[in-house]
Coordinates of C-alpha atoms and ligand atoms in Angstrom, one line a residue:
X252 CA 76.6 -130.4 -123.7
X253 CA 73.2 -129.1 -122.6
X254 CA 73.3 -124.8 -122.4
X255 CA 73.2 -123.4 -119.0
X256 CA 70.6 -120.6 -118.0
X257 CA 71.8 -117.1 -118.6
X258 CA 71.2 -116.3 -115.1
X259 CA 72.2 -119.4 -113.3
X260 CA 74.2 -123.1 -113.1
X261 CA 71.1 -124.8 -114.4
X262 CA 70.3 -126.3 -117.3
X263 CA 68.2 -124.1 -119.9
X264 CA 65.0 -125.3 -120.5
X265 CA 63.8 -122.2 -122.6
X266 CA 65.2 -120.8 -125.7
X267 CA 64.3 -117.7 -127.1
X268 CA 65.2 -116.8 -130.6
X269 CA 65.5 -113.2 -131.1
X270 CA 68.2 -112.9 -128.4
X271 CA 70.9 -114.5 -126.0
X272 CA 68.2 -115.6 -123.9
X273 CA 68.4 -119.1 -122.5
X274 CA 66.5 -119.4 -118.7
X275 CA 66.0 -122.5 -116.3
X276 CA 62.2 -122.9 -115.3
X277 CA 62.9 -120.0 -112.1
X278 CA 64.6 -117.7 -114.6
X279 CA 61.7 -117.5 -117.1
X280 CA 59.0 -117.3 -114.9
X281 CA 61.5 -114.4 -112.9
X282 CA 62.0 -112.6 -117.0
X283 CA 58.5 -112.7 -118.1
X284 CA 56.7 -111.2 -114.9
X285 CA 59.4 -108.6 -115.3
X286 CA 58.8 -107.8 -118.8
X287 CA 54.7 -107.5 -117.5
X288 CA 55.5 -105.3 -115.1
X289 CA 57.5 -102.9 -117.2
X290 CA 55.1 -103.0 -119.7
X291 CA 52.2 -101.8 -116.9
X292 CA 54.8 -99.4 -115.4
X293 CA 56.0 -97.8 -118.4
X294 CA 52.4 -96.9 -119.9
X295 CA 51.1 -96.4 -116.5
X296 CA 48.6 -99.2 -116.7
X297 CA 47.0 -99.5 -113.1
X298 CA 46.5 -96.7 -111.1
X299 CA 46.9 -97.1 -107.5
X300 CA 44.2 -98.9 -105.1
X301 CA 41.5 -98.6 -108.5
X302 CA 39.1 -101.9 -109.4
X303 CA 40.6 -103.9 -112.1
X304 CA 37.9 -106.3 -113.7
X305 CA 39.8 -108.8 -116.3
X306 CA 37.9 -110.1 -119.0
X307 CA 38.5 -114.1 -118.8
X308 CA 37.5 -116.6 -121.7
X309 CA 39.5 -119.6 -120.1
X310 CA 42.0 -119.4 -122.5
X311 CA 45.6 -119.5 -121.8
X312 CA 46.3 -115.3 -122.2
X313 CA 43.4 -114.3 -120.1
X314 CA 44.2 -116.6 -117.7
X315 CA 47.9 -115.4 -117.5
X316 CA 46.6 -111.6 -117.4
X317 CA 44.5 -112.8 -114.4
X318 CA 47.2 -114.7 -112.6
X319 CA 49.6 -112.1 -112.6
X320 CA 47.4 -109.1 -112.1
X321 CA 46.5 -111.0 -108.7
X322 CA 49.7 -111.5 -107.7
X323 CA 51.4 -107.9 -108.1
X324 CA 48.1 -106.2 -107.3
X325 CA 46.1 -108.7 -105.4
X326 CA 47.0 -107.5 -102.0
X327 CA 46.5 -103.2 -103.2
X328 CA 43.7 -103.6 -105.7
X329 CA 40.3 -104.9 -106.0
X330 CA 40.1 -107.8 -109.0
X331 CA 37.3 -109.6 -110.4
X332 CA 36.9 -111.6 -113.4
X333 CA 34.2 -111.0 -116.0
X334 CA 33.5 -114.0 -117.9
X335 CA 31.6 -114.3 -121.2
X336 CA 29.4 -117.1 -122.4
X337 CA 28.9 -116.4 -126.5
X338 CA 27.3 -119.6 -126.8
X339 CA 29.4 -121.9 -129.0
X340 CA 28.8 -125.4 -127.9
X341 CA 31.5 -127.6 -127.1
X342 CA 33.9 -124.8 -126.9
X343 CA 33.3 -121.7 -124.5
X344 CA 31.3 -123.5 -122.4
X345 CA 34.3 -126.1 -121.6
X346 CA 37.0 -122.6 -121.5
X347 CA 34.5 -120.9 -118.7
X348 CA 34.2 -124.2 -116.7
X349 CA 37.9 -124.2 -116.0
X350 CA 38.1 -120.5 -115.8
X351 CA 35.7 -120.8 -112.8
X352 CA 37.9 -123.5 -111.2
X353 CA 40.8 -121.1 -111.3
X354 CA 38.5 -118.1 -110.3
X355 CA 37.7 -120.3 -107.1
X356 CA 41.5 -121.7 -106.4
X357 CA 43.1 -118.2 -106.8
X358 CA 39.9 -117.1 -104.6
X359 CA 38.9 -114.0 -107.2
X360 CA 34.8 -113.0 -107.5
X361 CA 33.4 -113.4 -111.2
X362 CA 30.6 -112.6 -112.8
X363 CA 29.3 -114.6 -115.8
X364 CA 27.3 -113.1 -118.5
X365 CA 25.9 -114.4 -122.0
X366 CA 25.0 -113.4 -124.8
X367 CA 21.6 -115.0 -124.9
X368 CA 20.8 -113.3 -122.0
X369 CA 21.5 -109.7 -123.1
X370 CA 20.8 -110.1 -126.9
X371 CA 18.5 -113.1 -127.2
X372 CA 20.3 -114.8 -129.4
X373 CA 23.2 -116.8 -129.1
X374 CA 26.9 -117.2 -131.5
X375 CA 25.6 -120.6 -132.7
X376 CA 22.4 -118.4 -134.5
X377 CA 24.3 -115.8 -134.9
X378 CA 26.7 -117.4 -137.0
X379 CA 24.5 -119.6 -139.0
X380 CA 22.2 -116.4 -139.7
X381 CA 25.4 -114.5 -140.9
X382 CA 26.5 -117.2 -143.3
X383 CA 23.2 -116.7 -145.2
X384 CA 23.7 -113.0 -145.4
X385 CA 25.3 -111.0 -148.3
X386 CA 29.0 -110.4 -148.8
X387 CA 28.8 -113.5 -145.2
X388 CA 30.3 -111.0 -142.4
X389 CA 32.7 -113.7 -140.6
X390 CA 31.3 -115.2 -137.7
X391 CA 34.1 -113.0 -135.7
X392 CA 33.2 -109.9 -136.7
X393 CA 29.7 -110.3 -134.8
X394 CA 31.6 -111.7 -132.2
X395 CA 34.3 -109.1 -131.5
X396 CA 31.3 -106.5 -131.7
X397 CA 28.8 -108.0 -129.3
X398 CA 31.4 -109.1 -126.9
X399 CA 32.9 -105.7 -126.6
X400 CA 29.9 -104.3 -125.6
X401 CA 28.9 -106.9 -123.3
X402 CA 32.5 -106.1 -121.6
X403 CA 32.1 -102.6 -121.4
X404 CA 28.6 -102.7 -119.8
X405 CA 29.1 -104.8 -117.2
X406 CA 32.6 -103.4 -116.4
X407 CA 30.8 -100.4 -115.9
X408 CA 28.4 -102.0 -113.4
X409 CA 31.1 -103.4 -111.7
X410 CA 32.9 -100.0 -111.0
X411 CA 36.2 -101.3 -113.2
X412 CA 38.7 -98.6 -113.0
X413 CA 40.6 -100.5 -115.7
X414 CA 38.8 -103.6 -117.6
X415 CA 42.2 -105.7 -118.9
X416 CA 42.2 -108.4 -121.6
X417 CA 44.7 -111.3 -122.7
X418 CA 45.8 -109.5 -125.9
X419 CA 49.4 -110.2 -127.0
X420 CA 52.0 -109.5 -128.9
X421 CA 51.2 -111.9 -131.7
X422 CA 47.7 -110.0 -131.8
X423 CA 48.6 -106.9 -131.8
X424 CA 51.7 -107.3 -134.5
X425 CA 48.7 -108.6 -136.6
X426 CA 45.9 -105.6 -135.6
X427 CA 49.2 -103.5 -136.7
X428 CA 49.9 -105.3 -140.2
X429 CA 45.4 -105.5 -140.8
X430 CA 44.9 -101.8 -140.1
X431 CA 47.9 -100.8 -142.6
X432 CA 46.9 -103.0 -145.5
X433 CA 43.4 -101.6 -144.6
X434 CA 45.0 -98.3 -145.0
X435 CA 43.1 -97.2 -141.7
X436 CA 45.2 -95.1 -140.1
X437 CA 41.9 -93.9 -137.1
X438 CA 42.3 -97.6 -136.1
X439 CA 46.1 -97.9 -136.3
X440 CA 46.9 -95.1 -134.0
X441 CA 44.3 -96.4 -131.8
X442 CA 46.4 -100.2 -131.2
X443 CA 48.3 -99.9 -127.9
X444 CA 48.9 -101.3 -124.2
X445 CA 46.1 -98.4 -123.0
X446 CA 42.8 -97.3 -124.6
X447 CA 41.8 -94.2 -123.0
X448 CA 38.3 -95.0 -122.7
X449 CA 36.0 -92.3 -124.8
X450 CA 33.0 -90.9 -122.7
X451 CA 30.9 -94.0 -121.4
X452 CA 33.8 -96.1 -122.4
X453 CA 35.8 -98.1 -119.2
X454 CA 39.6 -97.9 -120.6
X455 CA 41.4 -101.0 -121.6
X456 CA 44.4 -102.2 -120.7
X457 CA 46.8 -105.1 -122.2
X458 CA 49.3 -106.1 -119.6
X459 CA 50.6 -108.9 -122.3
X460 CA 51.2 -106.2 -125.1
X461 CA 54.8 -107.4 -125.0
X462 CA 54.6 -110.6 -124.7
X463 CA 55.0 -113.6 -127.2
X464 CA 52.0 -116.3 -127.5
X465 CA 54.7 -119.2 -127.7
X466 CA 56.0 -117.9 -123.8
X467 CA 52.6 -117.1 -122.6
X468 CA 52.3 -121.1 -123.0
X469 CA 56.2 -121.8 -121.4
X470 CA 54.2 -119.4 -118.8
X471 CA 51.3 -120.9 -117.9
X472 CA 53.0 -124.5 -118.1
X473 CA 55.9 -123.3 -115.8
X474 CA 53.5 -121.5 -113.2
X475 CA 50.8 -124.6 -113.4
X476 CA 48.7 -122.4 -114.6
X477 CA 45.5 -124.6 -116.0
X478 CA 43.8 -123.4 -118.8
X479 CA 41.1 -124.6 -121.8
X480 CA 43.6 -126.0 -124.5
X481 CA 41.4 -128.9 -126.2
X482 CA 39.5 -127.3 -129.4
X483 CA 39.4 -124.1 -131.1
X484 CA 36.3 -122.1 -131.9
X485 CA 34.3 -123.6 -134.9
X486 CA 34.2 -120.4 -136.2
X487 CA 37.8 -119.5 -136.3
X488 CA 38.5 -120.3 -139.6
X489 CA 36.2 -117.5 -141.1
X490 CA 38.3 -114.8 -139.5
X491 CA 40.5 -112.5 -142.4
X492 CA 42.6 -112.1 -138.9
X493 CA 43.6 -116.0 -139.8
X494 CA 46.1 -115.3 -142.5
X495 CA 47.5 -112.7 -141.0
X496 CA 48.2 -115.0 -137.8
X497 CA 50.1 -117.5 -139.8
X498 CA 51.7 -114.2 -141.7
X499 CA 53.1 -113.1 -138.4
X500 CA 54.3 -116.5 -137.6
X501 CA 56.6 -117.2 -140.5
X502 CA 58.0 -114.2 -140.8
X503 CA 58.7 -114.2 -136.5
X504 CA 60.0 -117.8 -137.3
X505 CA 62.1 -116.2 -140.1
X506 CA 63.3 -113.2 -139.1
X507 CA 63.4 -113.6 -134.9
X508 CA 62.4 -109.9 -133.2
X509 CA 60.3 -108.7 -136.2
X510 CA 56.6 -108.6 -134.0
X511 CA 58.9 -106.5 -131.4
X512 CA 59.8 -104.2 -134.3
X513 CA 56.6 -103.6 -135.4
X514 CA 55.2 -102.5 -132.4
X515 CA 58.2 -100.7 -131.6
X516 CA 57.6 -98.9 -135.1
X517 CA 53.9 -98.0 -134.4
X518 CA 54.6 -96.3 -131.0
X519 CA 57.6 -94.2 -133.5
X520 CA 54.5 -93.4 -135.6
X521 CA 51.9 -92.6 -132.6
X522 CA 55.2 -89.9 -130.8
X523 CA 55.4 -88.3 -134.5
X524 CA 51.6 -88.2 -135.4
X525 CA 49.9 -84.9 -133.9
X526 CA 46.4 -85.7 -135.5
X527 CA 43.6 -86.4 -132.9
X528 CA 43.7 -90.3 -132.1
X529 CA 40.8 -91.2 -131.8
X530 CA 37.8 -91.1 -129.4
X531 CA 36.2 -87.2 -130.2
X532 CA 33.8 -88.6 -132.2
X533 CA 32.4 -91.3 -129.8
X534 CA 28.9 -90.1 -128.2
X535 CA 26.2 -92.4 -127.2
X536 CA 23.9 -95.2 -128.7
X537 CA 20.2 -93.9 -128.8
X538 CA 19.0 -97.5 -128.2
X539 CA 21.4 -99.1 -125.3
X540 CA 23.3 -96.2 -124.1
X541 CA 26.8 -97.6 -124.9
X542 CA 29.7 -95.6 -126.5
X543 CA 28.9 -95.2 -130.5
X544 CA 30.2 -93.4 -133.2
X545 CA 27.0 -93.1 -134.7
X546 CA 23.2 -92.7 -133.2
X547 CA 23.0 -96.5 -133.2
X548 CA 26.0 -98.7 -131.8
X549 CA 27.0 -101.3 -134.2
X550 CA 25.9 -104.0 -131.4
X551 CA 22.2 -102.7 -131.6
X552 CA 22.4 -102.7 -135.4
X553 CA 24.1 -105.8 -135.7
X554 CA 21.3 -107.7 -133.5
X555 CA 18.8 -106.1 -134.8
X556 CA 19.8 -108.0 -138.0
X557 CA 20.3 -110.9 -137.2
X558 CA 17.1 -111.3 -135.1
X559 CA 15.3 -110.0 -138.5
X560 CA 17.5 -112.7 -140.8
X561 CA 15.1 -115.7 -141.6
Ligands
LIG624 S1 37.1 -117.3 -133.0 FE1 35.6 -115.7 -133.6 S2 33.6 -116.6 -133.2 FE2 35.1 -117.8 -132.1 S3 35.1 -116.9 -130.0 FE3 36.8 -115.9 -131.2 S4 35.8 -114.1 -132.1 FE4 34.2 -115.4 -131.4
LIG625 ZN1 68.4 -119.9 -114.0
LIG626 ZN1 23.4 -99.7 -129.0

């Protein structure tokens, strides 16, 4: 006999592993919005009436972060949607085309920026430039760099109080597991739901922190939520972050609960660790003015080269 929902007479259509959780298509939508607004609540994520600007690729977890950001603070706070073209044929440019469409339906402003237009050179070059390099820096760590910046300046312009991305939990059990095996405990204490931004800096926040990839999808499918599903980056494969993805997921499949645990675990570590976390070092870039820890951003060093790569 089919299992009823936890909550109600109807059939369960959702299962989740690591606890007596069965919900009908109401219930789940009803226990995930909950869990996002505990997670904002709890680490005071949104203060009141303040801009929030989203960062949206298209992709299913920005597009959740959006969708429910409008609805609990659509009516209170100013959102917009900051959208980011990296260039990658075939890919992004098919994501942003639908995040428009949702931009337009859920009637939210967006601004679209590129990276050919602020560093003259866009991930396709980027990427076949790195390759040739020394020691061939993944395509993603150029990416994360530039795109960060990109985000930050513009959130600026746009007056974000907050600037919140899709992260989840699947990403940040991974950031957890890379930065211990790195043995870099600056950058481990540093994971969390809120980034206090440094001086220059817009702080981030992750309204998804808690939440599971595989619901984000029962999500966006129960809601109708449409997102860019067809292809994944060309240069995913390069990423270190890869193994550690499909790491997380056999040991979740495994051991049900265990991506809970570790974050659980690094927040136990982050109450118990006095040293500084963090930001003191952050000043400013000489060359663009963004946040950098040293006199040159990373950004500004990193284009500079690739535009001098043959
Ligand atoms: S997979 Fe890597 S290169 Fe592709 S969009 Fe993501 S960070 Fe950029
Ligand atoms: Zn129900
Ligand atoms: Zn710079």
């Amino acid at each position: 006999m089919a299992k009823k929902c936890v909550e109600c007479e109807k059939k369960a259509i959702i299962s989740l592993a690591y606890g007596p959780h069965r919900f009908c298509n109401e219930h789940f939508l009803h226990f995930f919005e909950k869990r996002v607004r505990k997670t904002i609540r709890e680490n005071r994520l949104v203060e009141e009436r303040e801009k929030i600007v989203v960062a949206y690729s298209g992709g299913k977890d920005s597009a959740v972060t959006l969708f429910l950001l409008n609805k609990i603070f659509g009516k209170s706070n100013p959102i917009e949607a900051l959208l980011i073209d990296e260039g990658i044929p075939k890919y992004r440019d098919k994501a942003l085309a639908v995040a428009e469409k949702n931009c337009k339906k859920w009637k939210i402003p967006f601004k679209r920026f590129s990276f050919e237009n602020e560093f003259g050179l866009t991930m396709d070059d980027a990427a076949k430039k790195a390759g040739k390099k020394k020691g061939k820096e993944s395509a993603c760590a150029y990416c994360g760099v530039l795109r960060r910046q990109i985000m930050n300046k513009h959130a600026k312009e746009m007056k974000a109080g907050k600037l919140a991305t899709g992260h989840n939990l699947d990403d940040e059990t991974q950031s957890v597991l890379m930065n211990v095996m790195d043995a870099d405990f600056e950058r481990l204490l540093r994971i969390g739901p809120k980034s206090e931004g440094a001086k220059n800096m817009v702080p981030r926040i992750k309204p998804l922190y808690h939440c599971p990839e595989k619901e984000i999808i029962a999500f966006a499918k129960m809601a109708g939520i449409k997102y860019f599903e067809k292809g994944a980056c060309p240069f995913k494969w390069q990423a270190k972050r890869n193994d550690f993805r499909q790491m997380v997921e056999d040991f979740e499949a495994k051991y049900p609960g265990m991506m809970f645990s570790t974050v659980k675990f690094l927040k136990e570590v982050k109450e118990n660790t006095k040293k500084q976390t963090g930001n003191s070092k952050i000043g400013i870039c000489n060359k663009c003015g963004e946040p950098s820890s040293g006199k040159v951003c990373k950004a500004c060093k990193m284009v500079e080269r690739l535009t001098q790569a043959k």
